[in-house]
Amino acid sequence: MIKRLDNLKLKITESEDKLFKIAEKSLGTKPKAFKILKKSLDARDKNNIFWVYSIAFSSESEPPKPVPGRVKNPPAVAVIGGGPAGLFCAVRLIERGFMPVIIERGENVEKRRSTIKKFFDGGGLDENSNVQFGEGGAGAFSDGKLNTGTRDGYNKDVLEIFHRFGAPGEILYLNKPHVGSDRLYYVLQNIRKYVVDNGGKYLFNTVFKGFEQKDGALSALILQNTATGEESILPVSCAVLAIGHSARDTFVMLDKSGVAMTAKEFAVGVRIEHLSQNIGYAQYGKNYKLLPAADYKLVSHAHERTVFTFCMCPGGVVIPAASEHGGVVINGMSLYARDGINSNSALMVQLKKSDFGEGLFDGMNFQREIEKRAFLAGGSNYSAPVQLFKDFTRDRVSSAFGEVTPTYAAGTAFAPLGEVLPKIVTEALKKAVPDMDRRLKGFSCPDAVLTGAETRFSCPVKILRGEDGESVSVKGVFPCGEGSGYSGGITSSAADGISVAEKIYEKYKNH
């Protein structure tokens, strides 16, 4: 019989070994099965901070998990996109008996890391292999945050799969789990080995250019090698569209091919950087040095447009995330240790269709125009425009950095962000930051650095699908993940990938 104990409190200086002793005392013998179910930090009283745990344990060994059902005669399945949605879909498809082909326009993660470093160091941008495109998707060069606001039934599966392929065991129970970009690098290679060892296949440097239909159903994909330009045909009856939020050329192609889509609202903004120690002190007081780098999550309704923080990277850096020539896009990244001098977060303003237009691609073009203005403001060399918060509020170009030095790798240039972002966005930010300071002291630090532009918060279009997971216009096509408008972040995208794999299994399990 499994026993469970909740609300167990440990001082921040106490060892977790104490939890095993509590279980042993409860059973009267050493448990054969012991598991931490949840771990969270209670920092409401900065003078009395403690960890809170839930544990499960038993005097009996944990029974093996049941083997999932498998398709006996699986059809050919392609997964277009090697980000979280595509990869987790592929893993579940293999578990269900399929042998998927993963089509990725970018490079494998080893080559991709080298290509990205060259870009960060001032080299040219590869439009097919960058922070947005390549094995692991945009999530591979982020913080690897796995906490999510969704309650998808597959969220637990996502954490277990990450752990299975090399993520630390603590992600299974931490309230706010993360992997770190440095560890994701190895997790991705382990997933690839599993896929290939079980009959799957990767086609890197391969762009999805179109598809063929027979009787209203998918019959083949048209692919193109990015190095040679050579086109090829891949016969498949089932394809997962896990293309990511930045595959703008693919969305245009899908629209021309008659795939039903709709425009959706999104958010744009900046990255805000503070000293990590200041965020730590604001959250935890004098004990911050004894605790992991502090995070935060803030929302403001001080303006008619909601402003919120997103993808907060404790001890992280701001990185170049462009995927098109002539545009500056930024993102945040941190390693597992989260020990950088600065902490940063996206600071986003929610937009409405009235702000950018009702057309299918008006939102996409709106994002692109902001990125172009950021490129010009930064000096037309992928340097990012920056402004100290005190100067941003006064519409004044900054002239020198204060206590915060920006971490953006490709260089920065002082520029007025009011000339990069729409007025509705800058006015909302000016009201929101002081409002957020009421909940996080120091957030409106005059020397805080704002870097533009953060435009890839979410996909501006949605590929329509039915209850069965298939496109409403092309049978055999399964829209999936963030790029199809069904998720927003690593965990929710991976969970949607698993969900789509299960729908494919349901379709073919009796074939």
Coordinates of N, CA, C and O in Angstrom, one line a residue, residues 42-138:
D42 N 8.3 28.2 0.1 CA 7.4 29.2 0.8 C 8.3 30.3 1.3 O 9.0 30.2 2.2
A43 N 8.2 31.5 0.5 CA 9.0 32.6 0.9 C 8.1 33.8 1.3 O 8.5 35.0 1.1
R44 N 6.9 33.5 1.7 CA 6.0 34.6 2.1 C 6.6 35.5 3.3 O 6.4 36.7 3.3
D45 N 7.2 34.8 4.2 CA 7.9 35.5 5.3 C 9.4 35.4 5.0 O 10.0 34.3 5.1
K46 N 10.0 36.5 4.6 CA 11.4 36.5 4.3 C 12.3 36.1 5.4 O 13.5 35.7 5.2
N47 N 11.8 36.2 6.6 CA 12.6 35.8 7.8 C 12.4 34.3 8.2 O 13.0 33.8 9.1
N48 N 11.5 33.6 7.5 CA 11.2 32.2 7.8 C 10.9 31.5 6.5 O 9.7 31.1 6.2
I49 N 11.9 31.4 5.6 CA 11.7 30.7 4.3 C 11.9 29.2 4.5 O 12.9 28.8 5.2
F50 N 11.1 28.4 3.9 CA 11.3 26.9 4.0 C 10.8 26.2 2.7 O 10.0 26.8 2.0
W51 N 11.3 25.0 2.5 CA 10.8 24.2 1.4 C 9.6 23.3 1.9 O 9.6 22.9 3.1
V52 N 8.6 23.1 1.0 CA 7.5 22.4 1.4 C 7.4 21.2 0.4 O 7.5 21.3 -0.8
Y53 N 7.2 20.0 1.0 CA 7.3 18.7 0.2 C 6.0 17.9 0.4 O 5.3 18.0 1.4
S54 N 5.7 17.1 -0.7 CA 4.8 16.0 -0.6 C 5.6 14.8 -1.0 O 6.4 14.8 -2.0
I55 N 5.5 13.6 -0.3 CA 6.2 12.4 -0.6 C 5.2 11.2 -0.6 O 4.2 11.2 0.0
A56 N 5.6 10.2 -1.4 CA 4.9 8.9 -1.4 C 5.9 7.8 -1.2 O 7.0 7.9 -1.7
F57 N 5.5 6.8 -0.5 CA 6.4 5.7 -0.1 C 5.6 4.4 0.2 O 4.4 4.5 0.4
S58 N 6.3 3.3 0.1 CA 5.7 2.0 0.4 C 6.7 1.0 0.8 O 7.9 1.1 0.5
S59 N 6.2 0.0 1.5 CA 7.1 -1.1 1.9 C 7.3 -2.1 0.8 O 8.0 -3.1 0.9
E60 N 6.5 -1.9 -0.3 CA 6.6 -2.8 -1.4 C 7.2 -2.1 -2.6 O 7.2 -0.9 -2.7
S61 N 7.8 -2.8 -3.5 CA 8.5 -2.3 -4.7 C 7.4 -1.7 -5.6 O 6.3 -2.2 -5.7
E62 N 7.8 -0.7 -6.4 CA 6.8 -0.1 -7.3 C 6.6 -1.0 -8.5 O 7.5 -1.5 -9.1
P63 N 5.3 -1.3 -8.8 CA 5.0 -2.2 -9.9 C 5.4 -1.6 -11.3 O 5.5 -0.4 -11.5
P64 N 5.8 -2.5 -12.3 CA 6.2 -2.0 -13.6 C 5.0 -1.3 -14.3 O 3.9 -1.7 -14.1
K65 N 5.3 -0.3 -15.2 CA 4.3 0.3 -15.9 C 3.8 -0.6 -17.0 O 4.5 -1.4 -17.6
P66 N 2.5 -0.5 -17.3 CA 1.9 -1.4 -18.4 C 2.5 -1.0 -19.7 O 2.8 0.2 -20.0
V67 N 2.6 -1.9 -20.6 CA 3.1 -1.7 -22.0 C 2.0 -1.1 -22.8 O 0.9 -1.7 -22.9
P68 N 2.2 0.0 -23.5 CA 1.1 0.6 -24.3 C 0.8 -0.2 -25.5 O 1.7 -0.9 -26.0
G69 N -0.4 -0.1 -26.0 CA -0.8 -0.7 -27.2 C -0.1 -0.2 -28.4 O 0.3 1.0 -28.5
R70 N 0.2 -1.1 -29.4 CA 0.9 -0.7 -30.6 C 0.2 -1.0 -31.9 O -0.6 -2.0 -31.9
V71 N 0.4 -0.2 -32.9 CA -0.2 -0.4 -34.2 C 0.6 -1.6 -34.9 O 1.8 -1.6 -34.9
K72 N -0.2 -2.5 -35.5 CA 0.5 -3.7 -36.1 C 1.0 -3.4 -37.5 O 2.1 -3.8 -37.8
N73 N 0.3 -2.6 -38.2 CA 0.7 -2.3 -39.6 C 0.7 -0.7 -39.8 O -0.2 -0.2 -40.4
P74 N 1.7 -0.1 -39.2 CA 1.6 1.4 -39.2 C 1.8 2.0 -40.5 O 2.7 1.5 -41.3
P75 N 1.1 3.1 -40.8 CA 1.4 3.8 -42.1 C 2.6 4.7 -42.0 O 3.2 4.9 -40.9
A76 N 3.1 5.2 -43.1 CA 4.2 6.1 -43.1 C 3.8 7.4 -42.5 O 2.8 8.0 -43.0
V77 N 4.5 7.9 -41.5 CA 4.1 9.1 -40.8 C 5.3 10.1 -40.9 O 6.5 9.7 -40.6
A78 N 5.1 11.3 -41.2 CA 6.1 12.4 -41.2 C 5.8 13.4 -40.1 O 4.6 13.7 -39.9
V79 N 6.8 13.8 -39.3 CA 6.7 14.8 -38.3 C 7.5 16.0 -38.9 O 8.7 16.0 -38.9
I80 N 6.8 17.1 -39.2 CA 7.4 18.3 -39.8 C 7.7 19.3 -38.7 O 6.9 19.9 -38.2
G81 N 9.0 19.3 -38.3 CA 9.5 20.2 -37.2 C 10.0 19.4 -36.1 O 9.4 18.5 -35.6
G82 N 11.3 19.7 -35.7 CA 12.0 19.0 -34.6 C 12.0 19.8 -33.3 O 13.0 19.6 -32.5
G83 N 11.0 20.6 -33.0 CA 10.9 21.2 -31.7 C 10.3 20.4 -30.7 O 10.0 19.2 -30.9
P84 N 9.9 20.9 -29.5 CA 9.2 20.1 -28.5 C 8.0 19.3 -29.0 O 7.8 18.2 -28.7
A85 N 7.1 20.0 -29.7 CA 5.9 19.4 -30.2 C 6.2 18.2 -31.1 O 5.7 17.1 -30.9
G86 N 7.1 18.4 -32.1 CA 7.4 17.4 -33.0 C 8.2 16.2 -32.4 O 7.9 15.0 -32.7
L87 N 9.2 16.5 -31.5 CA 10.0 15.4 -30.9 C 9.2 14.6 -30.0 O 9.3 13.3 -30.0
F88 N 8.3 15.2 -29.2 CA 7.6 14.4 -28.2 C 6.4 13.6 -28.9 O 6.1 12.5 -28.5
C89 N 6.0 14.2 -30.0 CA 5.0 13.4 -30.8 C 5.7 12.2 -31.4 O 5.2 11.1 -31.4
A90 N 6.9 12.4 -31.9 CA 7.7 11.3 -32.5 C 8.0 10.2 -31.4 O 7.9 9.0 -31.7
V91 N 8.4 10.6 -30.2 CA 8.6 9.6 -29.2 C 7.4 8.8 -28.9 O 7.5 7.5 -28.8
R92 N 6.2 9.4 -28.7 CA 5.0 8.7 -28.4 C 4.6 7.8 -29.6 O 4.1 6.7 -29.4
L93 N 4.8 8.3 -30.8 CA 4.5 7.5 -32.0 C 5.3 6.2 -32.0 O 4.8 5.1 -32.3
I94 N 6.6 6.3 -31.7 CA 7.4 5.1 -31.6 C 6.9 4.1 -30.6 O 6.8 2.9 -30.8
E95 N 6.5 4.7 -29.4 CA 6.0 3.8 -28.4 C 4.7 3.1 -28.8 O 4.3 2.1 -28.3
R96 N 4.0 3.7 -29.8 CA 2.8 3.2 -30.3 C 3.0 2.3 -31.6 O 2.0 1.9 -32.2
G97 N 4.2 2.1 -32.0 CA 4.5 1.2 -33.0 C 4.8 1.8 -34.4 O 5.1 1.1 -35.4
F98 N 4.8 3.2 -34.5 CA 5.1 3.9 -35.7 C 6.6 4.1 -35.9 O 7.4 4.0 -34.9
M99 N 7.1 4.4 -37.1 CA 8.5 4.7 -37.3 C 8.5 6.0 -38.1 O 8.6 6.1 -39.3
P100 N 8.4 7.1 -37.4 CA 8.2 8.4 -38.0 C 9.5 9.0 -38.7 O 10.6 8.6 -38.2
V101 N 9.3 9.8 -39.7 CA 10.4 10.5 -40.3 C 10.3 12.0 -39.8 O 9.2 12.6 -40.0
I102 N 11.3 12.5 -39.1 CA 11.3 13.9 -38.6 C 12.0 14.8 -39.7 O 13.1 14.6 -40.0
I103 N 11.2 15.7 -40.2 CA 11.7 16.7 -41.2 C 12.0 18.0 -40.5 O 11.1 18.6 -39.9
E104 N 13.3 18.4 -40.5 CA 13.7 19.6 -39.8 C 14.5 20.5 -40.8 O 15.5 20.1 -41.4
R105 N 14.1 21.8 -41.0 CA 14.8 22.7 -41.9 C 16.2 23.1 -41.4 O 17.0 23.4 -42.2
G106 N 16.4 23.0 -40.1 CA 17.7 23.4 -39.5 C 18.6 22.2 -39.4 O 18.3 21.1 -39.8
E107 N 19.7 22.5 -38.7 CA 20.7 21.4 -38.4 C 20.5 20.6 -37.2 O 19.6 21.0 -36.3
N108 N 21.2 19.5 -37.0 CA 21.2 18.9 -35.7 C 21.8 19.8 -34.7 O 22.4 20.8 -35.0
V109 N 21.5 19.5 -33.4 CA 21.8 20.4 -32.3 C 23.3 20.7 -32.2 O 23.7 21.8 -31.9
E110 N 24.2 19.7 -32.6 CA 25.6 19.9 -32.5 C 26.1 21.0 -33.5 O 26.8 22.0 -33.2
K111 N 25.7 20.8 -34.8 CA 26.0 21.8 -35.8 C 25.3 23.1 -35.6 O 25.8 24.2 -35.8
R112 N 24.1 23.0 -35.1 CA 23.3 24.2 -34.9 C 23.9 25.1 -33.8 O 23.9 26.3 -34.0
R113 N 24.4 24.5 -32.8 CA 25.1 25.3 -31.7 C 26.2 26.1 -32.3 O 26.4 27.3 -31.9
S114 N 27.0 25.5 -33.2 CA 28.2 26.1 -33.8 C 27.7 27.3 -34.7 O 28.3 28.4 -34.7
T115 N 26.7 27.0 -35.5 CA 26.1 28.0 -36.4 C 25.6 29.2 -35.6 O 25.8 30.4 -36.0
I116 N 24.9 29.0 -34.5 CA 24.4 30.1 -33.7 C 25.5 30.9 -33.0 O 25.4 32.1 -32.9
K117 N 26.5 30.2 -32.5 CA 27.6 30.9 -31.9 C 28.3 31.9 -32.9 O 28.6 33.0 -32.5
K118 N 28.4 31.4 -34.1 CA 29.0 32.3 -35.1 C 28.2 33.5 -35.3 O 28.7 34.7 -35.5
F119 N 26.8 33.3 -35.4 CA 25.9 34.5 -35.5 C 26.1 35.4 -34.3 O 26.1 36.6 -34.5
F120 N 26.1 34.9 -33.1 CA 26.2 35.7 -31.9 C 27.5 36.5 -31.9 O 27.6 37.6 -31.4
D121 N 28.6 35.9 -32.5 CA 29.9 36.5 -32.6 C 30.0 37.5 -33.7 O 31.1 38.0 -34.0
G122 N 29.0 37.7 -34.5 CA 29.0 38.7 -35.6 C 29.0 38.1 -37.0 O 29.1 38.9 -37.9
G123 N 28.9 36.8 -37.1 CA 28.8 36.2 -38.4 C 27.5 36.3 -39.0 O 26.5 36.9 -38.4
G124 N 27.3 35.8 -40.2 CA 26.0 35.9 -40.9 C 24.9 35.1 -40.3 O 25.2 34.1 -39.6
L125 N 23.7 35.5 -40.6 CA 22.5 34.7 -40.2 C 22.2 33.7 -41.2 O 22.1 33.9 -42.4
D126 N 22.0 32.4 -40.7 CA 21.5 31.3 -41.5 C 20.0 31.3 -41.3 O 19.5 31.0 -40.2
E127 N 19.2 31.6 -42.3 CA 17.7 31.7 -42.2 C 17.1 30.3 -42.0 O 15.9 30.3 -41.6
N128 N 17.8 29.3 -42.1 CA 17.2 27.9 -41.9 C 17.7 27.2 -40.6 O 17.1 26.3 -40.2
S129 N 18.8 27.7 -40.1 CA 19.3 27.1 -38.8 C 19.8 28.3 -37.9 O 20.8 28.9 -38.2
N130 N 19.0 28.5 -36.9 CA 19.2 29.6 -36.0 C 18.5 29.3 -34.7 O 18.2 28.2 -34.4
V131 N 18.3 30.3 -33.9 CA 17.6 30.1 -32.6 C 16.2 29.6 -32.7 O 15.7 28.9 -31.9
Q132 N 15.5 30.0 -33.8 CA 14.2 29.5 -34.1 C 14.1 28.1 -34.7 O 13.2 27.3 -34.4
F133 N 15.0 27.9 -35.7 CA 14.9 26.6 -36.5 C 16.1 25.7 -36.2 O 17.2 26.2 -36.1
G134 N 15.8 24.4 -36.2 CA 16.9 23.4 -35.9 C 16.4 22.5 -34.9 O 15.3 22.6 -34.3
E135 N 17.2 21.4 -34.7 CA 16.8 20.4 -33.7 C 16.5 21.0 -32.3 O 17.4 21.6 -31.8
G136 N 15.4 20.7 -31.8 CA 15.0 21.3 -30.5 C 14.2 22.5 -30.5 O 13.6 22.9 -29.5
G137 N 14.1 23.1 -31.7 CA 13.3 24.3 -31.9 C 13.8 25.5 -31.1 O 14.9 25.5 -30.6
A138 N 12.9 26.5 -30.9 CA 13.3 27.7 -30.1 C 13.6 27.3 -28.7 O 14.4 28.0 -28.0

